[in-house]
Short mmCIF file of C-alpha atoms in Angstrom, two decimals:
data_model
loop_
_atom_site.label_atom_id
_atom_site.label_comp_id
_atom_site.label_asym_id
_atom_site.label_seq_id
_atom_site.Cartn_x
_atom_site.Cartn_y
_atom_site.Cartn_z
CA UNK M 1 71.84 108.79 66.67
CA UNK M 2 69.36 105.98 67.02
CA UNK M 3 65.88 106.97 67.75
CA UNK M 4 64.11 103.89 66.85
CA UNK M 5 64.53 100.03 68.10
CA UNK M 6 62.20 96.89 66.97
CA UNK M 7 62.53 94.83 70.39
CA UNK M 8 61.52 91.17 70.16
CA UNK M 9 61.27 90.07 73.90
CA UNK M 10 61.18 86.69 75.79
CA UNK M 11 64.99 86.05 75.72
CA UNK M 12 66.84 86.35 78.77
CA UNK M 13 69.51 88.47 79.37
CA UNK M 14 72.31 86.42 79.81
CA UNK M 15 76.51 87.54 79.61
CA UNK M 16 78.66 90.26 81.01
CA UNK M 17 78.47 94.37 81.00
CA UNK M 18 80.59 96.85 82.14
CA UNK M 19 79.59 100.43 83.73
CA UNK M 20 81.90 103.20 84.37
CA UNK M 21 81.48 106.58 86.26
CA UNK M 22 78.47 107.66 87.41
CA UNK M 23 76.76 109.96 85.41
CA UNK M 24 75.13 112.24 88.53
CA UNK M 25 78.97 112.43 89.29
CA UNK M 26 80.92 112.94 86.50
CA UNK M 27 79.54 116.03 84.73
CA UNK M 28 79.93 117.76 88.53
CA UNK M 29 83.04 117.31 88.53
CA UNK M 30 83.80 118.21 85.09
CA UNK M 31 81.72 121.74 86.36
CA UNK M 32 84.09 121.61 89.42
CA UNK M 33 87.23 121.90 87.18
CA UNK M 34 85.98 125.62 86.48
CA UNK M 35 87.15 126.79 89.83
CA UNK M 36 91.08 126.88 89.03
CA UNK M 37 93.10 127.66 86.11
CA UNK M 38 94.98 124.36 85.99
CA UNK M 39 94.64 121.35 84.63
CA UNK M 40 92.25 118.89 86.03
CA UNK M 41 92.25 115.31 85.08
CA UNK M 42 88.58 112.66 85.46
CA UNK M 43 88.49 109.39 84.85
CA UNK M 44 86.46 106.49 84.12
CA UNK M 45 84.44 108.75 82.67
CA UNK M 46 81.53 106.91 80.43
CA UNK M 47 80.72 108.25 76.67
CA UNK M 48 77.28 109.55 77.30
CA UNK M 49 75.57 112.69 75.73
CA UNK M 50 75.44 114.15 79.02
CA UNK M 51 79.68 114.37 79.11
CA UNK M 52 79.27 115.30 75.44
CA UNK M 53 76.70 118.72 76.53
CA UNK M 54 78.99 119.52 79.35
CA UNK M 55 81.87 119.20 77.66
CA UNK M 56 80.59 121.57 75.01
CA UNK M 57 79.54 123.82 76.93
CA UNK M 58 82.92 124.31 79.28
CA UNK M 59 84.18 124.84 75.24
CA UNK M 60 81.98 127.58 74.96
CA UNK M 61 83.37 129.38 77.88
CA UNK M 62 86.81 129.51 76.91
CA UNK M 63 87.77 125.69 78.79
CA UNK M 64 89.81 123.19 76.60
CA UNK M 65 88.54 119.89 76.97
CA UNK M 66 89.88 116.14 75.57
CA UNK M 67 88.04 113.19 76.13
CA UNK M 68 89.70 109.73 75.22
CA UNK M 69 86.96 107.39 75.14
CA UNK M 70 89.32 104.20 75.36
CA UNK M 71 90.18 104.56 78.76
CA UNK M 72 87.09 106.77 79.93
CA UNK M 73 89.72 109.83 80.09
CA UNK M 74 88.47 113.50 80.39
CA UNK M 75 91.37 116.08 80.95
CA UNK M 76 89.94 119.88 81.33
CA UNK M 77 92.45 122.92 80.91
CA UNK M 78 90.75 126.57 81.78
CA UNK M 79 91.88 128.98 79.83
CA UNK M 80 90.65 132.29 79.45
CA UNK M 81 87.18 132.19 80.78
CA UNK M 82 84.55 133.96 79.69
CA UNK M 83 80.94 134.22 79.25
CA UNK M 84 79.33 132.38 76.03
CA UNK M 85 79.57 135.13 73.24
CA UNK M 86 75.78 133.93 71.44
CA UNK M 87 73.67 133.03 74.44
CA UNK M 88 71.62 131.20 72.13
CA UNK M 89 73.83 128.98 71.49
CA UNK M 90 74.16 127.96 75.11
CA UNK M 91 69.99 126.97 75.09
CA UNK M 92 70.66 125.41 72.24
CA UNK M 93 73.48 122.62 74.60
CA UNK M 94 71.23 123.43 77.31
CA UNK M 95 67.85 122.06 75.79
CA UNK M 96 68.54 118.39 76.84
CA UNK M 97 70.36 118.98 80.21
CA UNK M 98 70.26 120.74 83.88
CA UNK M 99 73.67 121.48 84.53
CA UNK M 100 74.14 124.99 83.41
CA UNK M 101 72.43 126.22 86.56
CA UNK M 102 76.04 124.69 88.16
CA UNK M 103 78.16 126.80 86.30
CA UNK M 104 77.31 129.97 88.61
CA UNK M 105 78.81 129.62 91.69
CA UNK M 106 82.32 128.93 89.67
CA UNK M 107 81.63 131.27 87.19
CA UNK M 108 80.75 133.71 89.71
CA UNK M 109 84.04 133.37 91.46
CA UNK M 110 85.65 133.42 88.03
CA UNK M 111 84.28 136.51 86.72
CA UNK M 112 82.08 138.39 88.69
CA UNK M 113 79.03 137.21 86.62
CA UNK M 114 77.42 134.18 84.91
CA UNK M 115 74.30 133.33 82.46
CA UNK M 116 71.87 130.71 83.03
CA UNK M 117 69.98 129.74 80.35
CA UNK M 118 66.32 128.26 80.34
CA UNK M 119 66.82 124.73 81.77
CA UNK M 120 65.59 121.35 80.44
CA UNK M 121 65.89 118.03 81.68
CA UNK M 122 63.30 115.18 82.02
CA UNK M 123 59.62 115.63 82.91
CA UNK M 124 59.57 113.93 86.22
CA UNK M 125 58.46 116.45 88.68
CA UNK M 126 59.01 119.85 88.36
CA UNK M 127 62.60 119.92 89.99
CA UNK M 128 62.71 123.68 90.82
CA UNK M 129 65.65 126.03 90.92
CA UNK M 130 64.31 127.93 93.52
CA UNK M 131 66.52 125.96 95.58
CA UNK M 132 69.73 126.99 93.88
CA UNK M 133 68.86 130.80 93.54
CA UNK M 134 68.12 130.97 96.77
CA UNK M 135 71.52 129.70 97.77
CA UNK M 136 73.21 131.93 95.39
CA UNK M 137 71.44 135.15 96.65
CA UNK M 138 72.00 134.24 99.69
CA UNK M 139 76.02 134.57 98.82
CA UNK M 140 75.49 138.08 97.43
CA UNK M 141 74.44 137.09 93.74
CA UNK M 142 72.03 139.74 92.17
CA UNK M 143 69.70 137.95 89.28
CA UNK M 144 68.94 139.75 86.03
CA UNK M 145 66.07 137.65 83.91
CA UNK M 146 66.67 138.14 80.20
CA UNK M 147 65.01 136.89 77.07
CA UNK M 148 67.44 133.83 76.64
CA UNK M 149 67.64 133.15 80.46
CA UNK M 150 69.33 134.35 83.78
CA UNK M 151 71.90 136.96 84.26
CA UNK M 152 73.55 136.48 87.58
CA UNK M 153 76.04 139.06 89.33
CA UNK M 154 78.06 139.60 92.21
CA UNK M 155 80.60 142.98 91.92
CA UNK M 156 81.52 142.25 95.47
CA UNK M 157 82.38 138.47 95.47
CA UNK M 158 80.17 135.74 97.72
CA UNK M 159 80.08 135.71 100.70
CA UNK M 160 79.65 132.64 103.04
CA UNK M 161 75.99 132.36 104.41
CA UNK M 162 74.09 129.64 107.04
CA UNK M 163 72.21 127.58 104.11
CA UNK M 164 69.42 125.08 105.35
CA UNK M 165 67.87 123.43 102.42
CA UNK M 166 63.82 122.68 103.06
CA UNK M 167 64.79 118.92 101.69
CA UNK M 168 67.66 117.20 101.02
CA UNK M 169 68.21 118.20 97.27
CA UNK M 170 70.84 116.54 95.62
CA UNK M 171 71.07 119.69 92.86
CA UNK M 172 71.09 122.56 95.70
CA UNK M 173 73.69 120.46 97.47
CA UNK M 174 76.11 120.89 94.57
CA UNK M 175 75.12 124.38 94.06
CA UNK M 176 76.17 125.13 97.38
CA UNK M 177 79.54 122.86 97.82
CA UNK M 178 80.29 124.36 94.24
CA UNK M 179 79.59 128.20 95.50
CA UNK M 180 81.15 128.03 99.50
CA UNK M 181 84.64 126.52 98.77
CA UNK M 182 86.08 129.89 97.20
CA UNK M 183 83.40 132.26 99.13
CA UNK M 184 84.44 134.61 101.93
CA UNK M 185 83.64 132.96 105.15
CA UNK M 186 82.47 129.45 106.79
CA UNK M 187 79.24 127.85 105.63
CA UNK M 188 76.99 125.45 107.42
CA UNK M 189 75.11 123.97 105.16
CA UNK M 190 71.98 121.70 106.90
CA UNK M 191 69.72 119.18 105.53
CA UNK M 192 72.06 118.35 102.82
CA UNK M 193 72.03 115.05 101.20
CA UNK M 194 74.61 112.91 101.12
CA UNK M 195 74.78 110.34 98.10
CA UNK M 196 77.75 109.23 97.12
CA UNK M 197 77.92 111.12 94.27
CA UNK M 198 78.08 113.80 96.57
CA UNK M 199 80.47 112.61 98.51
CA UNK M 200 82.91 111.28 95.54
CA UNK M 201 82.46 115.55 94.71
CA UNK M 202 83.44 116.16 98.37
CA UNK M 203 86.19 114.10 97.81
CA UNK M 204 87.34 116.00 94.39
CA UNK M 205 87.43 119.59 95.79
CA UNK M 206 89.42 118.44 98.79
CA UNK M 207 91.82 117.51 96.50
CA UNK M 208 91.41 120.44 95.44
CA UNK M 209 92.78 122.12 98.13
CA UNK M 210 88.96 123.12 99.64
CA UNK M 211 88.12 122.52 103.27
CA UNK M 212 85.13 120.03 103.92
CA UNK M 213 83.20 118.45 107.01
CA UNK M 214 80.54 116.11 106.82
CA UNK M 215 78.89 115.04 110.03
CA UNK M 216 76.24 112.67 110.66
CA UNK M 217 73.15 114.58 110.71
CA UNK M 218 73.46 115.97 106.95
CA UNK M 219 75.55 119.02 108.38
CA UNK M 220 78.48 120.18 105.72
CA UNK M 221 80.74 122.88 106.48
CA UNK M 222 83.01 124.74 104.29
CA UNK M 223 85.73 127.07 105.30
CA UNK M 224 85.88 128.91 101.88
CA UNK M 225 89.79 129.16 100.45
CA UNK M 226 91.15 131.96 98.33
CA UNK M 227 92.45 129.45 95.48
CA UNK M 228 92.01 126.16 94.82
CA UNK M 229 94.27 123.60 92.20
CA UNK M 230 93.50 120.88 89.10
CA UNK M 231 92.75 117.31 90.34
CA UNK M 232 92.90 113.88 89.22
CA UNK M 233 90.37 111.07 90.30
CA UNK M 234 88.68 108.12 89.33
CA UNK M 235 84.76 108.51 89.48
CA UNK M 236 82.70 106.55 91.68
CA UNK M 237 80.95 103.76 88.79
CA UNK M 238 77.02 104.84 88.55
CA UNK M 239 74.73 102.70 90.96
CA UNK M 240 71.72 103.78 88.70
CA UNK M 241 72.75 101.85 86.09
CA UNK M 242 73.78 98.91 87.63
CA UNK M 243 70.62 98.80 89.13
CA UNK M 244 68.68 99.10 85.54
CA UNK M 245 71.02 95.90 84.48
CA UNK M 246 70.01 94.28 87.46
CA UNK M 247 66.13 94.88 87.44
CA UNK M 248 66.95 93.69 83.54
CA UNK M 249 67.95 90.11 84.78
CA UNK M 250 65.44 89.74 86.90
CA UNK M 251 61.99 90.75 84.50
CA UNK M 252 63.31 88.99 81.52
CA UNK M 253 64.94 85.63 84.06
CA UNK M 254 67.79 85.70 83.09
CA UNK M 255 71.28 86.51 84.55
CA UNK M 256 73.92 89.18 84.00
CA UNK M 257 77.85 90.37 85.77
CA UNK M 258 77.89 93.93 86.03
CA UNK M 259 81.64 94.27 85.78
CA UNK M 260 82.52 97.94 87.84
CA UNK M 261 79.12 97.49 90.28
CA UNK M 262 80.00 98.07 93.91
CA UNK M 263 78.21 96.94 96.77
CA UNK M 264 78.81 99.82 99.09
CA UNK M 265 76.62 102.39 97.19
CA UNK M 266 74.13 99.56 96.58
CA UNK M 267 72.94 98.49 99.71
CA UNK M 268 69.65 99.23 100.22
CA UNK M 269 69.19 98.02 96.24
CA UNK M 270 70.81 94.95 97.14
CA UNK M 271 68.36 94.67 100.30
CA UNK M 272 65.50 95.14 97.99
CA UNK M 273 66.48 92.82 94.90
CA UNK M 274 67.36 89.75 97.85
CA UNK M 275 63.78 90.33 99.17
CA UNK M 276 62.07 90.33 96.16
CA UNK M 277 63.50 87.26 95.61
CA UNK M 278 66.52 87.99 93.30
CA UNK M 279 70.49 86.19 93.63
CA UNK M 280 73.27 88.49 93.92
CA UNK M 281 77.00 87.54 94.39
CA UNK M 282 79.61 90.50 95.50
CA UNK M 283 82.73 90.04 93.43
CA UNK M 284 86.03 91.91 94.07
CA UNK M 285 85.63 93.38 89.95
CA UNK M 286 81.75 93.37 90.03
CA UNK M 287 78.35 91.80 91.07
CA UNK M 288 76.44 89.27 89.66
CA UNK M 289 72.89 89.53 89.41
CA UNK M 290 70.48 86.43 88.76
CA UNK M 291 66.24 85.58 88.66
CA UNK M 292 66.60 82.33 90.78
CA UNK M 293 64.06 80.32 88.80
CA UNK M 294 60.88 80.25 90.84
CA UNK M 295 58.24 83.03 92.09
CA UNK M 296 59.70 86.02 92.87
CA UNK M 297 57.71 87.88 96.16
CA UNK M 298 55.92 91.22 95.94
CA UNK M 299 56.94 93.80 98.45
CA UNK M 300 56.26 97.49 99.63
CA UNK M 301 58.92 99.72 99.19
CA UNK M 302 59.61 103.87 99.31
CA UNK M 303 61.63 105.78 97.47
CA UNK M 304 63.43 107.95 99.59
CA UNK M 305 67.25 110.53 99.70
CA UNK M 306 70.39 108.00 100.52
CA UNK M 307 70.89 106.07 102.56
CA UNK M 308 67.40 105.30 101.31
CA UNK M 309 65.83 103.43 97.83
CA UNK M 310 66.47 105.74 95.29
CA UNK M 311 64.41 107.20 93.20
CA UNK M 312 66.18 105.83 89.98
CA UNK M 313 65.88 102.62 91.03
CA UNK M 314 62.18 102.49 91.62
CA UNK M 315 60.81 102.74 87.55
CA UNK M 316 63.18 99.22 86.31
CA UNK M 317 61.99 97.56 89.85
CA UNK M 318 58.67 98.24 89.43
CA UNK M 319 59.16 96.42 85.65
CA UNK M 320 60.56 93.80 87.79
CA UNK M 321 57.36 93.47 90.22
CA UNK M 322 54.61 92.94 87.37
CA UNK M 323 56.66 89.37 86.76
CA UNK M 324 56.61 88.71 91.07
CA UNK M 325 53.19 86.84 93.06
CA UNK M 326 50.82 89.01 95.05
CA UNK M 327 50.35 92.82 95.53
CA UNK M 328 53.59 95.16 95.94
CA UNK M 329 53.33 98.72 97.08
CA UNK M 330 55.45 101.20 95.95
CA UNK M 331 54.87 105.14 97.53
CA UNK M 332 57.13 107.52 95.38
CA UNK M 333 58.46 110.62 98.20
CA UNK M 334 61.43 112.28 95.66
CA UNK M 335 59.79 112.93 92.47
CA UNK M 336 55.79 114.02 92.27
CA UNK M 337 55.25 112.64 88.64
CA UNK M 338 57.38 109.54 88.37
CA UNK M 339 54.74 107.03 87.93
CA UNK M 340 53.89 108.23 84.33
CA UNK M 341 55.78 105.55 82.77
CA UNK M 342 53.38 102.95 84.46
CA UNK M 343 50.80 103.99 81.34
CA UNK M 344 53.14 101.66 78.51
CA UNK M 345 53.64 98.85 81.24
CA UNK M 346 49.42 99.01 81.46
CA UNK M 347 48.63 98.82 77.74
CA UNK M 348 51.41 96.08 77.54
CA UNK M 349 49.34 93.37 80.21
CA UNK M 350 50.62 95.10 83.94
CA UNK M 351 48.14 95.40 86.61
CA UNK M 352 49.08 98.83 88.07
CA UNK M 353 46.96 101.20 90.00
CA UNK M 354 48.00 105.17 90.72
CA UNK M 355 47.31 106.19 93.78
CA UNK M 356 47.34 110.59 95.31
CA UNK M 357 47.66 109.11 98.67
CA UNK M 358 50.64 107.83 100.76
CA UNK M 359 50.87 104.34 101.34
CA UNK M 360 54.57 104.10 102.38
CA UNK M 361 55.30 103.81 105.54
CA UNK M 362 54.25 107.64 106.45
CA UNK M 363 53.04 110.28 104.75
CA UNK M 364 55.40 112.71 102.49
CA UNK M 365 55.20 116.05 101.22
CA UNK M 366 53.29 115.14 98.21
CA UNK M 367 50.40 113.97 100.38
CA UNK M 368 48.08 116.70 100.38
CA UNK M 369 49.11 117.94 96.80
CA UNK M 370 47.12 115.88 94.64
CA UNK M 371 49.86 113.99 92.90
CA UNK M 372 49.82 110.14 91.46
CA UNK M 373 52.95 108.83 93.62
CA UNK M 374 51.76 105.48 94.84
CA UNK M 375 51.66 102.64 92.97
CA UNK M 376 50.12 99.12 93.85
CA UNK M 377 51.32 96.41 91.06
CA UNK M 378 49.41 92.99 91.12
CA UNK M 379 51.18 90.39 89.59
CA UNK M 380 52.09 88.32 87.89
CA UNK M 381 50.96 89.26 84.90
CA UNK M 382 52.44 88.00 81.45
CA UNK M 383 53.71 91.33 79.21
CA UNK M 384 52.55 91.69 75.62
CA UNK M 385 54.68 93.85 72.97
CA UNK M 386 53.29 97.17 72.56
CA UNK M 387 54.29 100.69 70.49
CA UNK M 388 55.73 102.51 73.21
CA UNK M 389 57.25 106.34 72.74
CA UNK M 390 60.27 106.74 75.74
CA UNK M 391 59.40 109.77 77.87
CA UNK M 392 62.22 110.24 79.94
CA UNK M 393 65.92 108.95 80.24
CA UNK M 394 65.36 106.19 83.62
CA UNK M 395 61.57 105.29 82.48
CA UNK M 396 62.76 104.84 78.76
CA UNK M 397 64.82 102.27 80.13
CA UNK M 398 62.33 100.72 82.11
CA UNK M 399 60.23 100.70 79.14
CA UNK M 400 62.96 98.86 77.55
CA UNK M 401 63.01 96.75 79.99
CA UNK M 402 59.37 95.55 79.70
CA UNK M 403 59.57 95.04 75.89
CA UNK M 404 62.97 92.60 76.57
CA UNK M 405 60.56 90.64 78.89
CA UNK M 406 57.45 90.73 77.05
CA UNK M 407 56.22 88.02 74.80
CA UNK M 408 56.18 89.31 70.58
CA UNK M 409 58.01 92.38 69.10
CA UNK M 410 57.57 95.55 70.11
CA UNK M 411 58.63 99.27 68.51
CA UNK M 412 60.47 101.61 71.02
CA UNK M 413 60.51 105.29 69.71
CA UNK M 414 62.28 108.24 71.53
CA UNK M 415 65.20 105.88 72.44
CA UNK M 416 67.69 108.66 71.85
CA UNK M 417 67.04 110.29 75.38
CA UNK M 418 68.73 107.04 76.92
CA UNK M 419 72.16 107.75 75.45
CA UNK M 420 72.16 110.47 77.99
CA UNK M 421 72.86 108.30 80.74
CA UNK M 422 73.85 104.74 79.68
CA UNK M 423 76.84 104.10 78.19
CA UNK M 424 76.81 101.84 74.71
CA UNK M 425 73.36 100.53 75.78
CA UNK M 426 72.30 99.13 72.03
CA UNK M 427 76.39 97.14 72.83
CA UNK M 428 75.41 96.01 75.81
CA UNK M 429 71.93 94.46 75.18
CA UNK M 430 73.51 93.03 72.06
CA UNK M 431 76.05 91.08 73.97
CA UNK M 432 73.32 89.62 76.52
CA UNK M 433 71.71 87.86 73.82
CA UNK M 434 69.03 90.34 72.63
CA UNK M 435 66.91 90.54 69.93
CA UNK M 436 67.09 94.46 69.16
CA UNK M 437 66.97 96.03 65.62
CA UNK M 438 67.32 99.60 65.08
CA UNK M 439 64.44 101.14 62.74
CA UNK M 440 66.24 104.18 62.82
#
């Protein structure tokens, strides 16, 4: 595992990647296979830690799983499920991912009980579970905290409940589209959001055999069904990441085909790139992504749920905006503590200011709690190399990002944590012309 990279920056990315299945997809639907005993069959599936911890973990409670990394193939075979014998063990998986807390509902169904252990994840906010317990309590599950973690139970099955999230939560979403297809009843789930991860998992359990609305004004409703059967699909390729290769070509000028992007999923990205002044061509395999060779233009932009900007675009745009002319405002509304990466883009020659108050377009529900999640970047301003440590998986990128487009070498530490969601990223940067060295 490579935790280490000298970058030596100034070259623009130039040449052809490839992205497969998104990773705030694919490890649902791996969870999802949980909820029958037959064989269930994902693919385009990319080799990321993430599919390696979930993987594992299924493993651990009795689930066979094969993964062919030529062809992106995962094919998951329940056997005879049970809960993980040496609970330690599962914080041990769990240390460097969320998804255990997605295991309940099916687990629940499965057995009458489920464990949760402590949860980790990046430091962006502090992305509460509340959410999910509430939704599972609200089904009938009793929680039991241990030492190691959570002990859910629920003697008497779950039983379909009116669920109205207080925001749009991608996580509690899952949680409850994972929990209502098998429970007893019909569930109306409001303010839910609708990404199209989410709706690629939609998609999955009504193959299935689960029954699924979505209407227009973030209503789902699930009739729950007594049994459900495997699947086999093709996930949805990860928007994130094409995004990251895009911001790429822009801060470092240069120009890169992101063979598997799709516009559909991108359009408010592609909205924002064209405005701050970036080329694009929509391919029937892919989209091209270009710096057009003069100034690009500073804009104001908020991150918001889909059909929104997302979040995960906002930290490799705002590399991106330090390189365009004038001021550009950026007001952060999904995750309280995202604009701690702007610290390594300061010491390396940006001109950013934090800001606690709102100044999007209205104010958000971090407004009045004291939180840096505005952001005004002045630019341009030429980027020096720098030591920089990575401190989360989509601002270590960034990061990355800034050292390809800064002038002299710089030393990257912490890289590791970006294997969890990009695919072969050290391959990729190699074959766009980079100068990166692994130090270890």
């Amino acid at each position: 595992m490579v935790s280490q990279l000298s970058v030596r920056g100034g070259i623009p990315l130039t040449g052809e990647i490839t992205v497969r299945g998104a990773k705030n997809l694919v490890s649902k639907a791996m969870v999802a296979a949980l909820l029958t005993k037959e064989t269930s069959v994902l693919r385009n599936v990319p080799q990321i830690r993430d599919v390696d911890v979930v993987s594992d973990l299924l493993r651990l409670h009795g689930v066979e799983v094969e993964y062919k990394p030529e062809d992106g193939t995962v094919t998951i075979t329940p056997g005879d499920i049970h809960l993980p014998r040496n609970p330690h063990e599962v914080n041990t998986l769990a240390g460097s991912s969320r998804i255990p807390i997605l295991f309940a509902g099916p687990l629940l169904h499965n057995l009458g009980e489920a464990f949760i252990p402590d949860l980790g994840g990046c430091h962006i906010g502090s992305r509460p579970v509340n959410f999910h317990l509430a939704v599972l309590e609200d089904f009938g599950a009793k929680r039991i905290q241990e030492t190691a973690g959570m002990h859910l139970v629920a003697p008497k099955g779950l039983k379909a409940r009116p669920v109205r999230l207080p925001y749009p939560s991608v996580g509690a979403t899952e949680q409850t589209l994972l929990t209502a297809v098998m429970a007893d009843g019909i569930t109306e789930l409001s303010n839910a959001a609708v990404e199209p991860e989410i709706m690629d998992l939609v998609a999955i359990l009504q193959k299935m055999g689960a029954i699924i609305s979505v209407d227009t004004d973030r209503v789902i409703r699930v009739e729950g069904v007594e049994k459900l059967h495997g699947y086999s699909h093709t996930a949805l390729p990860d928007r994130i990441e094409a995004g990251s290769w895009a911001a790429a070509a822009l801060a470092t000028k240069g120009d890169i085909f992101v063979r598997g992007a799709e516009q559909q999923s991108m359009m408010s990205f592609l909205n924002l790139f064209r405005k701050i002044g970036g080329k694009f061509e929509v391919r029937d395999d892919g989209i091209r992504f270009w710096h057009p060779g003069d100034t690009l233009q500073s804009v104001s932009f908020e991150t918001d749920v889909h059909p929104g900007i997302m979040t995960d675009w906002q930290q490799p745009i705002v590399v991106a905006l330090t390189q365009a002319e004038g001021m550009s405002i950026v007001h952060e509304t999904v995750y309280e503590n995202r604009f701690g990466f702007t610290d390594a883009l300061r010491e390396m020659g940006a001109n950013i200011q934090t800001y606690r108050e709102c100044l999007g377009g209205h104010e958000c529900r971090f407004g009045q709690r004291n939180f840096y999640h505005s952001a005004v970047i002045q630019g341009p301003t030429p980027l020096h190399s720098a030591d920089i440590n990575v401190p989360d998986l989509r601002g270590g990128f960034s990061h990355l990002i800034a050292t390809l487009a800064a002038q002299g070498t710089s030393t990257v530490s912490g890289v590791d944590i970006i294997d969890r969601g990009y695919e072969f990223f050290l391959e990729k940067l190699n074959a766009l012309g980079s100068d990166v060295t692994v130090i270890s």
